[in-house]
Amino acid sequence: MTIASSTQDQPKVARPNLDHPDDPKKIWILIAIGVAGLLYAALSIHSDLGSKVVDVTFWPFILLGVALLIALGFEFVNGFHDTANAVATVIYTHSLPANYAVMWSGFFNFLGVLTSSGAVAFGIISLLPVELILQVGSDAGFAMVFALLIAAIIWNLGTWWLGLPASSSHTLIGSIIGVGVTNALMRGRDGTAGVDWSKATEIGYALLLSPLVGFICAWGMLKLMKLLIKKPELYAAPTGDGTPPLWIRALLIFTCTGVSFAHGSNDGQKGMGLIMLILIGTVPTAYALNRSLPESHIAQFTKNSVAAEQVVTSKAAGYNIIGDPRPAVTAFISEHKITEGTVPSLAALIRDIDQQVASFGSIAKVPLENVGNTRNDMYLASEAIRFLMKDKAVELTVSDIAALKAYKGSLDQATKFIPIWVKIVVAIALGLGTMIGWKRIVVTVGEKIGKTHLTYAQGASAELVAMATIGAADGFGLPVSTTHVLSSGVAGTMAANGSGLQMSTLRNLALAWVLTLPVAMLLSGSLYWIFRHVF
């Protein structure tokens, strides 16, 4: 009696088909969508401007077009660089064919961007040097935007070409810090004075801890699944070309959908924030202030302004200021040091803003020639209050902080807004990027992290952790790395399953993680220096 070999009886784990031929119709459809998005952006800007154009020269609009293309290019690269992580597990578990998976993920990235809050966008912007934000339409402002975006694109493309899942969020933060440090040095100041280090540290913790969170939580999730769900088929790897059982397939598609949506909601905001800076710098008459606020907003604004002024004046310790209060407030935001003139200057600025808004009657009625200055005053006051509330030496009470938060909220309503067309074009860029350049990163996540093929439970665990982590970060207004959370999550499930890890890949991932910040800083700082001498 002959017994067949067990090796022959065991079905082979099949690699998914990643080599789908390019359909010319699909390519033309994607090109058409991209062109339509650009035309929609141009028509939206034209409509928003209307009769608000005070500068008839074409140079600002040429700069605007170039800057928007670069910003959308960053989001496009972000799409095939970061979002590929979301589809790796659903592809390698045979839950969806690769071509359908990337279209599915691209669509939910699109929806995620459209429903995003904007908190992450303006959190990123707050890292930039205040003097460049106030003069973003100047040569230095454009040099800043071009330098940080081009540096981020270069590093993202380089790591993508090598198949390394480096973080686009990590890269952009490094680029911003590089510009801030270089700008401070070029102005003869200490390099540390060019960055809001408290905000950078807050964001840095979110980014640097994300691999640890991904690894530990995915490890724990898989262990918990094994304890609670006694379904052997859930812990198997896909075999042959067949799809997993329906309930497992639904679970994996759900997690892919959740990660894609969360990624769009979080990562898409980075491009939106920078595009708003570009628009404010080139066409402030249309985008510096939120003119859609109703006239009823003024009554609440005035009430909050009076309450905030009373709080700040009570801390001025009898000091008064003569002259322009803005330099002292700007210095406080840049250096984070309170001097004798800081608090009285802030009180004077709050009064000045209240008088401006009251005299105009509503945000929509601010004269075109005053829009830029009013917006800058509001931004200065908002940022100064943010730092003042963090300074323990000021000794603010709970009611004081509540009054300042309410006033800051009123200021932010007028200055921190994102038009729907900006969300749409960023969503298109991110979605198209997802559909085009996904393969290199997918192969790394699916094949090169663990020594065995990804099981259904491993894929679901890594995706569930990524979805929850990114969603939580979005709620707190913090950028987080989809790449770090998901790739380390896959590694965590491999460790929990005793599958073994490919140390060469982990070493490369760790190297990219360590190098991203300093390389991005060096690239953006060098580019900023070059552009400042060219513009």
Short mmCIF file of C-alpha atoms in Angstrom, two decimals:
data_model
loop_
_atom_site.label_atom_id
_atom_site.label_comp_id
_atom_site.label_asym_id
_atom_site.label_seq_id
_atom_site.Cartn_x
_atom_site.Cartn_y
_atom_site.Cartn_z
CA MET A 1 0.00 0.00 0.00
CA THR A 2 1.48 3.29 -1.05
CA ILE A 3 1.06 6.47 0.97
CA ALA A 4 1.28 9.68 -1.04
CA SER A 5 3.77 12.28 0.02
CA SER A 6 2.38 14.85 2.44
CA THR A 7 4.18 17.56 0.49
CA GLN A 8 2.21 16.62 -2.60
CA ASP A 9 -1.09 16.51 -0.66
CA GLN A 10 -0.68 19.99 0.84
CA PRO A 11 -2.01 22.76 -1.39
CA LYS A 12 0.57 25.33 -2.27
CA VAL A 13 0.36 28.90 -1.02
CA ALA A 14 -0.09 30.95 -4.18
CA ARG A 15 1.43 34.34 -4.82
CA PRO A 16 -1.24 36.78 -6.00
CA ASN A 17 -1.19 37.92 -9.60
CA LEU A 18 0.33 41.40 -9.55
CA ASP A 19 1.14 41.62 -13.24
CA HIS A 20 -2.11 42.75 -14.78
CA PRO A 21 -1.59 44.20 -18.27
CA ASP A 22 -2.22 47.92 -18.56
CA ASP A 23 -5.57 48.54 -20.22
CA PRO A 24 -5.26 51.56 -22.57
CA LYS A 25 -8.83 52.54 -21.75
CA LYS A 26 -8.06 52.60 -18.03
CA ILE A 27 -4.95 54.71 -18.62
CA TRP A 28 -6.91 57.25 -20.66
CA ILE A 29 -9.67 57.34 -18.05
CA LEU A 30 -7.15 58.07 -15.28
CA ILE A 31 -5.50 60.78 -17.41
CA ALA A 32 -8.92 62.29 -18.10
CA ILE A 33 -9.75 62.32 -14.37
CA GLY A 34 -6.45 64.06 -13.60
CA VAL A 35 -6.96 66.69 -16.30
CA ALA A 36 -10.55 67.22 -15.17
CA GLY A 37 -9.32 67.77 -11.62
CA LEU A 38 -6.84 70.43 -12.75
CA LEU A 39 -9.48 72.19 -14.87
CA TYR A 40 -11.88 72.10 -11.92
CA ALA A 41 -9.21 73.71 -9.72
CA ALA A 42 -8.59 76.47 -12.29
CA LEU A 43 -12.32 77.17 -12.72
CA SER A 44 -12.84 77.20 -8.94
CA ILE A 45 -10.05 79.74 -8.43
CA HIS A 46 -11.46 81.89 -11.24
CA SER A 47 -14.93 81.72 -9.67
CA ASP A 48 -13.64 82.49 -6.17
CA LEU A 49 -11.69 85.47 -7.40
CA GLY A 50 -14.54 87.05 -9.35
CA SER A 51 -13.94 90.78 -9.09
CA LYS A 52 -11.49 90.42 -6.21
CA VAL A 53 -8.35 90.70 -8.37
CA VAL A 54 -6.30 93.73 -7.35
CA ASP A 55 -3.07 92.71 -9.09
CA VAL A 56 -3.39 92.43 -12.87
CA THR A 57 0.08 90.93 -13.45
CA PHE A 58 0.31 87.28 -14.46
CA TRP A 59 3.43 86.37 -12.44
CA PRO A 60 1.54 85.53 -9.20
CA PHE A 61 -0.77 83.23 -11.14
CA ILE A 62 2.16 81.48 -12.82
CA LEU A 63 3.68 80.88 -9.39
CA LEU A 64 0.29 79.73 -8.14
CA GLY A 65 -0.03 77.20 -10.96
CA VAL A 66 3.46 75.80 -10.45
CA ALA A 67 3.06 75.61 -6.68
CA LEU A 68 -0.32 73.84 -6.97
CA LEU A 69 1.12 71.29 -9.40
CA ILE A 70 3.99 70.54 -7.00
CA ALA A 71 1.61 70.26 -4.02
CA LEU A 72 -0.70 67.91 -5.93
CA GLY A 73 2.39 66.00 -7.10
CA PHE A 74 3.28 65.43 -3.44
CA GLU A 75 -0.18 64.00 -2.78
CA PHE A 76 0.04 61.86 -5.93
CA VAL A 77 3.34 60.36 -4.77
CA ASN A 78 1.87 59.97 -1.29
CA GLY A 79 -0.91 57.91 -2.86
CA PHE A 80 1.26 55.22 -4.41
CA HIS A 81 3.86 55.42 -1.65
CA ASP A 82 1.73 55.25 1.51
CA THR A 83 -1.64 53.95 0.41
CA ALA A 84 -0.09 50.84 -1.11
CA ASN A 85 0.23 49.63 2.47
CA ALA A 86 -3.55 49.54 2.79
CA VAL A 87 -4.01 47.14 -0.13
CA ALA A 88 -1.09 44.78 0.55
CA THR A 89 -2.96 42.55 3.01
CA VAL A 90 -6.17 42.34 0.98
CA ILE A 91 -4.17 41.40 -2.12
CA TYR A 92 -1.92 38.83 -0.44
CA THR A 93 -4.89 37.11 1.23
CA HIS A 94 -6.61 36.83 -2.19
CA SER A 95 -9.57 38.79 -0.86
CA LEU A 96 -9.52 41.08 -3.88
CA PRO A 97 -7.57 40.94 -7.14
CA ALA A 98 -4.82 43.57 -7.22
CA ASN A 99 -6.42 45.74 -9.92
CA TYR A 100 -9.77 45.86 -8.06
CA ALA A 101 -8.08 46.38 -4.68
CA VAL A 102 -6.20 49.50 -5.74
CA MET A 103 -9.31 51.04 -7.33
CA TRP A 104 -11.33 50.24 -4.20
CA SER A 105 -8.65 51.74 -1.96
CA GLY A 106 -8.28 54.79 -4.19
CA PHE A 107 -12.01 55.48 -4.01
CA PHE A 108 -12.11 55.31 -0.21
CA ASN A 109 -8.99 57.46 0.04
CA PHE A 110 -10.96 59.96 -2.03
CA LEU A 111 -13.90 59.83 0.39
CA GLY A 112 -11.57 60.11 3.38
CA VAL A 113 -10.08 63.33 2.07
CA LEU A 114 -13.52 64.83 1.36
CA THR A 115 -14.72 64.23 4.93
CA SER A 116 -11.52 65.34 6.70
CA SER A 117 -11.70 68.02 9.37
CA GLY A 118 -8.64 70.12 8.54
CA ALA A 119 -7.16 69.84 12.05
CA VAL A 120 -4.09 67.93 10.80
CA ALA A 121 -3.61 70.38 7.93
CA PHE A 122 -3.30 73.40 10.19
CA GLY A 123 -1.31 71.47 12.79
CA ILE A 124 1.33 70.92 10.11
CA ILE A 125 1.29 74.59 9.09
CA SER A 126 1.87 75.71 12.69
CA LEU A 127 5.35 74.15 12.49
CA LEU A 128 6.43 76.66 9.84
CA PRO A 129 8.34 79.85 10.77
CA VAL A 130 5.82 82.57 11.65
CA GLU A 131 7.57 85.24 9.57
CA LEU A 132 7.30 83.07 6.45
CA ILE A 133 3.63 82.31 7.10
CA LEU A 134 2.88 86.03 7.46
CA GLN A 135 4.74 86.71 4.19
CA VAL A 136 3.94 83.52 2.32
CA GLY A 137 3.31 85.50 -0.87
CA SER A 138 6.87 86.86 -0.81
CA ASP A 139 9.90 85.36 -2.53
CA ALA A 140 10.91 83.76 0.77
CA GLY A 141 7.43 82.29 1.18
CA PHE A 142 7.49 80.64 -2.23
CA ALA A 143 11.03 79.42 -1.66
CA MET A 144 9.76 77.77 1.53
CA VAL A 145 6.83 76.04 -0.16
CA PHE A 146 8.86 74.85 -3.16
CA ALA A 147 11.76 73.63 -1.01
CA LEU A 148 9.76 71.55 1.46
CA LEU A 149 7.49 69.99 -1.18
CA ILE A 150 10.24 69.15 -3.67
CA ALA A 151 12.43 67.69 -0.90
CA ALA A 152 9.55 65.50 0.28
CA ILE A 153 8.82 64.31 -3.27
CA ILE A 154 12.49 63.45 -3.92
CA TRP A 155 12.81 61.32 -0.77
CA ASN A 156 9.43 59.65 -1.28
CA LEU A 157 10.29 58.74 -4.88
CA GLY A 158 13.70 57.42 -3.85
CA THR A 159 12.37 55.16 -1.12
CA TRP A 160 9.49 54.03 -3.36
CA TRP A 161 11.94 53.08 -6.13
CA LEU A 162 13.82 50.94 -3.62
CA GLY A 163 10.55 49.42 -2.38
CA LEU A 164 11.00 50.81 1.14
CA PRO A 165 7.79 51.77 2.98
CA ALA A 166 9.12 55.07 4.35
CA SER A 167 6.67 57.58 5.82
CA SER A 168 5.42 60.55 3.78
CA SER A 169 4.34 62.23 7.02
CA HIS A 170 7.80 61.75 8.53
CA THR A 171 9.34 63.15 5.33
CA LEU A 172 7.16 66.25 5.26
CA ILE A 173 7.84 67.06 8.93
CA GLY A 174 11.58 66.74 8.28
CA SER A 175 11.28 69.06 5.27
CA ILE A 176 9.44 71.68 7.33
CA ILE A 177 12.03 71.54 10.12
CA GLY A 178 14.85 71.83 7.56
CA VAL A 179 13.32 75.00 6.09
CA GLY A 180 12.69 76.46 9.55
CA VAL A 181 16.25 75.86 10.76
CA THR A 182 17.82 77.18 7.54
CA ASN A 183 15.61 80.27 7.58
CA ALA A 184 16.64 81.04 11.17
CA LEU A 185 20.34 80.61 10.36
CA MET A 186 20.05 82.83 7.28
CA ARG A 187 18.52 85.54 9.50
CA GLY A 188 21.46 85.35 11.89
CA ARG A 189 19.51 83.57 14.63
CA ASP A 190 20.03 80.33 16.47
CA GLY A 191 18.85 77.44 14.28
CA THR A 192 16.58 76.18 17.05
CA ALA A 193 14.59 79.44 16.89
CA GLY A 194 13.14 78.60 13.46
CA VAL A 195 10.75 75.85 14.55
CA ASP A 196 7.91 75.47 17.03
CA TRP A 197 9.68 72.68 18.90
CA SER A 198 6.81 72.01 21.30
CA LYS A 199 4.51 71.27 18.37
CA ALA A 200 7.29 69.43 16.53
CA THR A 201 7.86 67.26 19.62
CA GLU A 202 4.13 66.54 19.91
CA ILE A 203 3.96 65.49 16.26
CA GLY A 204 7.31 63.71 16.49
CA TYR A 205 6.08 61.48 19.29
CA ALA A 206 3.07 60.49 17.19
CA LEU A 207 5.32 59.60 14.24
CA LEU A 208 8.19 57.97 16.11
CA LEU A 209 5.99 55.85 18.36
CA SER A 210 3.79 54.62 15.52
CA PRO A 211 6.03 51.62 14.61
CA LEU A 212 6.05 50.50 18.25
CA VAL A 213 2.28 50.96 18.52
CA GLY A 214 1.75 49.03 15.29
CA PHE A 215 3.98 46.12 16.33
CA ILE A 216 2.70 45.69 19.89
CA CYS A 217 -0.99 46.23 19.16
CA ALA A 218 -1.03 43.93 16.10
CA TRP A 219 0.83 41.28 18.14
CA GLY A 220 -1.80 41.61 20.87
CA MET A 221 -4.68 41.67 18.39
CA LEU A 222 -3.63 38.37 16.82
CA LYS A 223 -3.16 36.75 20.23
CA LEU A 224 -6.63 37.98 21.27
CA MET A 225 -8.16 36.64 18.05
CA LYS A 226 -6.69 33.20 18.71
CA LEU A 227 -8.07 33.28 22.23
CA LEU A 228 -11.60 34.35 21.28
CA ILE A 229 -12.21 33.10 17.73
CA LYS A 230 -11.88 29.35 17.36
CA LYS A 231 -12.10 29.17 13.58
CA PRO A 232 -9.08 27.31 12.12
CA GLU A 233 -9.69 28.71 8.63
CA LEU A 234 -9.05 32.24 9.91
CA TYR A 235 -5.45 31.35 10.78
CA ALA A 236 -4.63 29.71 7.45
CA ALA A 237 -2.78 31.19 4.51
CA PRO A 238 -4.56 31.36 1.14
CA THR A 239 -4.07 28.32 -1.07
CA GLY A 240 -4.29 28.02 -4.81
CA ASP A 241 -6.07 30.82 -6.60
CA GLY A 242 -9.26 30.63 -4.56
CA THR A 243 -10.66 33.38 -2.37
CA PRO A 244 -11.06 32.97 1.41
CA PRO A 245 -14.40 32.06 3.01
CA LEU A 246 -16.98 34.82 2.58
CA TRP A 247 -16.94 36.05 6.19
CA ILE A 248 -13.14 36.26 6.23
CA ARG A 249 -13.11 38.01 2.87
CA ALA A 250 -15.67 40.54 4.14
CA LEU A 251 -13.54 41.18 7.25
CA LEU A 252 -10.39 41.80 5.19
CA ILE A 253 -12.14 44.06 2.68
CA PHE A 254 -13.65 45.99 5.60
CA THR A 255 -10.23 46.55 7.18
CA CYS A 256 -8.72 47.60 3.84
CA THR A 257 -11.60 50.05 3.39
CA GLY A 258 -11.12 51.44 6.88
CA VAL A 259 -7.37 51.96 6.47
CA SER A 260 -7.85 53.59 3.05
CA PHE A 261 -10.52 55.96 4.39
CA ALA A 262 -8.48 56.80 7.50
CA HIS A 263 -5.36 57.37 5.40
CA GLY A 264 -7.21 59.78 3.13
CA SER A 265 -8.70 61.60 6.11
CA ASN A 266 -5.28 62.03 7.78
CA ASP A 267 -2.62 62.11 5.08
CA GLY A 268 -4.70 64.05 2.56
CA GLN A 269 -4.78 67.00 4.93
CA LYS A 270 -1.05 67.64 4.64
CA GLY A 271 -1.40 68.68 1.00
CA MET A 272 -4.54 70.70 1.76
CA GLY A 273 -2.77 72.79 4.38
CA LEU A 274 0.09 73.62 2.04
CA ILE A 275 -2.28 74.43 -0.82
CA MET A 276 -4.13 76.86 1.44
CA LEU A 277 -0.81 78.55 2.25
CA ILE A 278 -0.12 78.85 -1.47
CA LEU A 279 -3.56 80.33 -2.15
CA ILE A 280 -3.27 82.79 0.75
CA GLY A 281 0.12 83.92 -0.54
CA THR A 282 -0.88 84.41 -4.18
CA VAL A 283 -4.56 85.42 -4.04
CA PRO A 284 -5.21 86.59 -0.46
CA THR A 285 -8.27 88.58 -1.53
CA ALA A 286 -10.16 85.31 -2.07
CA TYR A 287 -8.60 82.92 0.44
CA ALA A 288 -7.06 84.83 3.36
CA LEU A 289 -10.37 85.05 5.23
CA ASN A 290 -13.41 82.79 5.38
CA ARG A 291 -15.97 85.07 3.74
CA SER A 292 -18.71 82.46 4.03
CA LEU A 293 -19.17 83.15 7.76
CA PRO A 294 -22.58 84.71 8.48
CA GLU A 295 -22.99 88.21 9.92
CA SER A 296 -24.27 86.60 13.14
CA HIS A 297 -20.70 85.39 13.69
CA ILE A 298 -19.67 88.97 14.52
CA ALA A 299 -21.75 89.18 17.71
CA GLN A 300 -20.16 86.03 19.12
CA PHE A 301 -16.73 87.16 17.90
CA THR A 302 -17.09 90.48 19.74
CA LYS A 303 -18.25 88.74 22.92
CA ASN A 304 -15.31 86.32 22.85
CA SER A 305 -12.90 89.14 21.99
CA VAL A 306 -13.96 91.25 24.99
CA ALA A 307 -13.62 88.27 27.34
CA ALA A 308 -10.16 87.37 25.99
CA GLU A 309 -8.96 90.97 26.18
CA GLN A 310 -10.01 91.16 29.83
CA VAL A 311 -8.04 88.00 30.63
CA VAL A 312 -4.90 89.15 28.80
CA THR A 313 -5.10 92.71 30.18
CA SER A 314 -5.34 91.35 33.74
CA LYS A 315 -2.01 89.59 33.16
CA ALA A 316 -0.31 92.68 31.74
CA ALA A 317 0.68 93.80 35.29
CA GLY A 318 0.00 97.48 34.62
CA TYR A 319 2.20 97.71 31.53
CA ASN A 320 1.00 99.61 28.48
CA ILE A 321 2.34 99.69 24.96
CA ILE A 322 2.86 102.63 22.65
CA GLY A 323 3.09 101.96 18.94
CA ASP A 324 2.66 98.81 16.88
CA PRO A 325 2.03 95.70 19.04
CA ARG A 326 2.76 93.21 16.23
CA PRO A 327 6.59 92.97 16.48
CA ALA A 328 6.42 91.98 20.17
CA VAL A 329 3.72 89.35 19.49
CA THR A 330 5.66 87.99 16.52
CA ALA A 331 8.81 87.74 18.62
CA PHE A 332 6.90 85.84 21.31
CA ILE A 333 5.64 83.29 18.76
CA SER A 334 9.11 82.88 17.25
CA GLU A 335 11.14 82.74 20.46
CA HIS A 336 8.51 81.51 22.98
CA LYS A 337 9.80 83.99 25.56
CA ILE A 338 7.54 86.40 27.45
CA THR A 339 8.97 89.89 27.93
CA GLU A 340 7.48 92.98 29.59
CA GLY A 341 5.89 93.99 26.31
CA THR A 342 4.47 90.62 25.27
CA VAL A 343 1.18 90.50 27.18
CA PRO A 344 0.22 94.20 26.80
CA SER A 345 1.06 93.94 23.08
CA LEU A 346 -1.23 90.93 22.74
CA ALA A 347 -4.01 92.81 24.55
CA ALA A 348 -3.56 95.75 22.18
CA LEU A 349 -3.64 93.44 19.15
CA ILE A 350 -6.88 91.80 20.36
CA ARG A 351 -8.47 95.25 20.72
CA ASP A 352 -7.25 96.25 17.27
CA ILE A 353 -8.69 93.12 15.64
CA ASP A 354 -12.04 93.65 17.38
CA GLN A 355 -12.17 97.24 16.15
CA GLN A 356 -11.32 96.18 12.59
CA VAL A 357 -14.02 93.50 12.45
CA ALA A 358 -16.64 95.71 14.12
CA SER A 359 -15.98 98.56 11.69
CA PHE A 360 -16.38 96.28 8.66
CA GLY A 361 -19.58 94.65 9.97
CA SER A 362 -18.68 91.10 8.93
CA ILE A 363 -15.77 89.05 7.62
CA ALA A 364 -17.31 89.10 4.15
CA LYS A 365 -17.20 92.92 4.11
CA VAL A 366 -13.49 93.30 4.90
CA PRO A 367 -12.14 95.50 2.08
CA LEU A 368 -9.84 93.74 -0.38
CA GLU A 369 -6.89 95.93 0.51
CA ASN A 370 -7.28 95.02 4.20
CA VAL A 371 -7.81 91.28 3.86
CA GLY A 372 -4.13 90.25 4.10
CA ASN A 373 -3.39 92.43 7.13
CA THR A 374 -6.54 91.40 8.99
CA ARG A 375 -5.78 87.74 8.37
CA ASN A 376 -2.19 88.13 9.60
CA ASP A 377 -3.38 89.91 12.75
CA MET A 378 -5.84 87.10 13.47
CA TYR A 379 -3.19 84.46 12.85
CA LEU A 380 -0.73 86.22 15.18
CA ALA A 381 -3.30 86.52 17.96
CA SER A 382 -4.39 82.88 17.60
CA GLU A 383 -0.84 81.52 17.73
CA ALA A 384 0.16 83.82 20.60
CA ILE A 385 -2.84 82.66 22.64
CA ARG A 386 -1.92 79.03 21.91
CA PHE A 387 1.56 79.57 23.38
CA LEU A 388 0.27 81.75 26.22
CA MET A 389 -2.06 78.97 27.40
CA LYS A 390 0.92 76.59 27.57
CA ASP A 391 3.07 78.97 29.65
CA LYS A 392 2.67 78.06 33.33
CA ALA A 393 4.31 81.31 34.41
CA VAL A 394 1.22 83.25 33.27
CA GLU A 395 -0.88 81.41 35.89
CA LEU A 396 -4.14 81.20 33.97
CA THR A 397 -7.24 79.88 35.74
CA VAL A 398 -9.65 77.36 34.24
CA SER A 399 -12.09 80.17 33.35
CA ASP A 400 -9.23 82.20 31.80
CA ILE A 401 -8.27 79.28 29.57
CA ALA A 402 -11.91 78.72 28.57
CA ALA A 403 -12.23 82.39 27.53
CA LEU A 404 -9.00 82.29 25.53
CA LYS A 405 -9.99 79.01 23.83
CA ALA A 406 -13.34 80.48 22.81
CA TYR A 407 -11.65 83.53 21.30
CA LYS A 408 -9.05 81.41 19.54
CA GLY A 409 -11.89 79.32 18.09
CA SER A 410 -13.51 82.47 16.69
CA LEU A 411 -10.23 83.55 15.11
CA ASP A 412 -9.62 80.11 13.63
CA GLN A 413 -13.11 80.03 12.11
CA ALA A 414 -12.16 83.10 10.12
CA THR A 415 -8.69 81.99 9.03
CA LYS A 416 -8.47 78.19 9.11
CA PHE A 417 -10.84 76.88 6.47
CA ILE A 418 -10.53 74.66 3.39
CA PRO A 419 -12.77 75.17 0.33
CA ILE A 420 -14.44 72.02 -0.95
CA TRP A 421 -12.67 72.25 -4.31
CA VAL A 422 -9.28 71.97 -2.56
CA LYS A 423 -10.44 68.77 -0.88
CA ILE A 424 -11.67 67.38 -4.19
CA VAL A 425 -8.47 67.99 -6.18
CA VAL A 426 -6.31 66.60 -3.34
CA ALA A 427 -8.62 63.58 -3.16
CA ILE A 428 -8.23 63.04 -6.91
CA ALA A 429 -4.41 63.27 -6.71
CA LEU A 430 -4.24 60.86 -3.77
CA GLY A 431 -6.69 58.44 -5.38
CA LEU A 432 -4.87 58.43 -8.73
CA GLY A 433 -1.55 57.87 -7.00
CA THR A 434 -3.02 54.87 -5.22
CA MET A 435 -4.16 53.32 -8.50
CA ILE A 436 -0.90 53.81 -10.38
CA GLY A 437 2.25 53.17 -8.32
CA TRP A 438 1.22 50.63 -5.70
CA LYS A 439 3.17 47.51 -6.70
CA ARG A 440 6.66 48.07 -5.22
CA ILE A 441 5.48 48.76 -1.69
CA VAL A 442 2.82 46.03 -1.84
CA VAL A 443 5.48 43.41 -2.64
CA THR A 444 7.63 44.55 0.30
CA VAL A 445 4.76 44.42 2.80
CA GLY A 446 3.29 41.20 1.41
CA GLU A 447 6.45 39.16 0.84
CA LYS A 448 9.53 40.62 2.46
CA ILE A 449 8.63 41.24 6.13
CA GLY A 450 7.77 37.74 7.35
CA LYS A 451 9.30 34.40 6.40
CA THR A 452 5.91 32.80 5.72
CA HIS A 453 2.92 33.88 3.68
CA LEU A 454 0.47 36.25 5.34
CA THR A 455 -2.52 34.49 6.93
CA TYR A 456 -6.02 35.91 6.97
CA ALA A 457 -5.85 36.68 10.69
CA GLN A 458 -2.48 38.39 10.34
CA GLY A 459 -3.77 40.63 7.56
CA ALA A 460 -6.91 41.52 9.50
CA SER A 461 -4.99 42.21 12.74
CA ALA A 462 -2.48 44.55 11.08
CA GLU A 463 -5.23 46.43 9.22
CA LEU A 464 -7.53 46.77 12.25
CA VAL A 465 -4.70 48.27 14.30
CA ALA A 466 -3.74 50.65 11.48
CA MET A 467 -7.35 51.76 10.99
CA ALA A 468 -7.88 52.45 14.71
CA THR A 469 -4.53 54.22 15.19
CA ILE A 470 -4.89 56.52 12.17
CA GLY A 471 -8.49 57.31 13.08
CA ALA A 472 -7.50 58.23 16.64
CA ALA A 473 -4.62 60.41 15.43
CA ASP A 474 -6.99 62.21 13.06
CA GLY A 475 -9.34 62.90 15.95
CA PHE A 476 -6.50 64.53 17.93
CA GLY A 477 -5.32 66.53 14.88
CA LEU A 478 -1.99 64.69 14.71
CA PRO A 479 -0.33 63.30 11.59
CA VAL A 480 0.60 59.64 11.84
CA SER A 481 2.44 57.30 9.52
CA THR A 482 0.23 54.73 7.79
CA THR A 483 3.43 53.11 6.54
CA HIS A 484 4.98 52.71 9.97
CA VAL A 485 1.81 51.48 11.66
CA LEU A 486 0.92 48.91 9.01
CA SER A 487 4.35 47.52 8.11
CA SER A 488 5.28 47.20 11.79
CA GLY A 489 1.84 45.69 12.39
CA VAL A 490 2.55 42.97 9.84
CA ALA A 491 5.88 42.33 11.58
CA GLY A 492 4.05 42.12 14.93
CA THR A 493 1.67 39.48 13.61
CA MET A 494 4.56 37.46 12.21
CA ALA A 495 6.24 37.54 15.64
CA ALA A 496 3.00 36.60 17.39
CA ASN A 497 2.50 33.68 15.02
CA GLY A 498 6.09 32.46 15.35
CA SER A 499 6.47 32.85 11.58
CA GLY A 500 9.87 34.50 11.71
CA LEU A 501 10.98 37.85 10.33
CA GLN A 502 13.22 38.71 7.39
CA MET A 503 15.83 40.73 9.23
CA SER A 504 17.35 42.22 6.08
CA THR A 505 14.03 43.88 5.23
CA LEU A 506 13.49 45.05 8.80
CA ARG A 507 17.00 46.48 8.81
CA ASN A 508 16.26 48.42 5.63
CA LEU A 509 12.94 49.65 7.02
CA ALA A 510 14.63 50.77 10.23
CA LEU A 511 17.35 52.51 8.23
CA ALA A 512 14.77 54.37 6.15
CA TRP A 513 12.91 55.28 9.36
CA VAL A 514 16.08 56.65 10.98
CA LEU A 515 17.35 58.48 7.87
CA THR A 516 14.07 60.04 6.74
CA LEU A 517 14.10 62.98 9.16
CA PRO A 518 17.75 64.09 8.74
CA VAL A 519 17.79 63.53 4.96
CA ALA A 520 14.53 65.44 4.49
CA MET A 521 15.89 68.27 6.66
CA LEU A 522 19.11 68.42 4.66
CA LEU A 523 17.33 68.31 1.30
CA SER A 524 14.75 70.98 2.16
CA GLY A 525 17.27 73.23 3.91
CA SER A 526 19.64 73.08 0.93
CA LEU A 527 16.83 73.71 -1.55
CA TYR A 528 15.54 76.64 0.51
CA TRP A 529 19.00 78.21 0.55
CA ILE A 530 19.30 77.77 -3.23
CA PHE A 531 15.82 79.14 -3.95
CA ARG A 532 16.39 82.17 -1.70
CA HIS A 533 19.37 83.05 -3.85
CA VAL A 534 17.44 82.46 -7.08
CA PHE A 535 14.11 84.16 -6.38
#
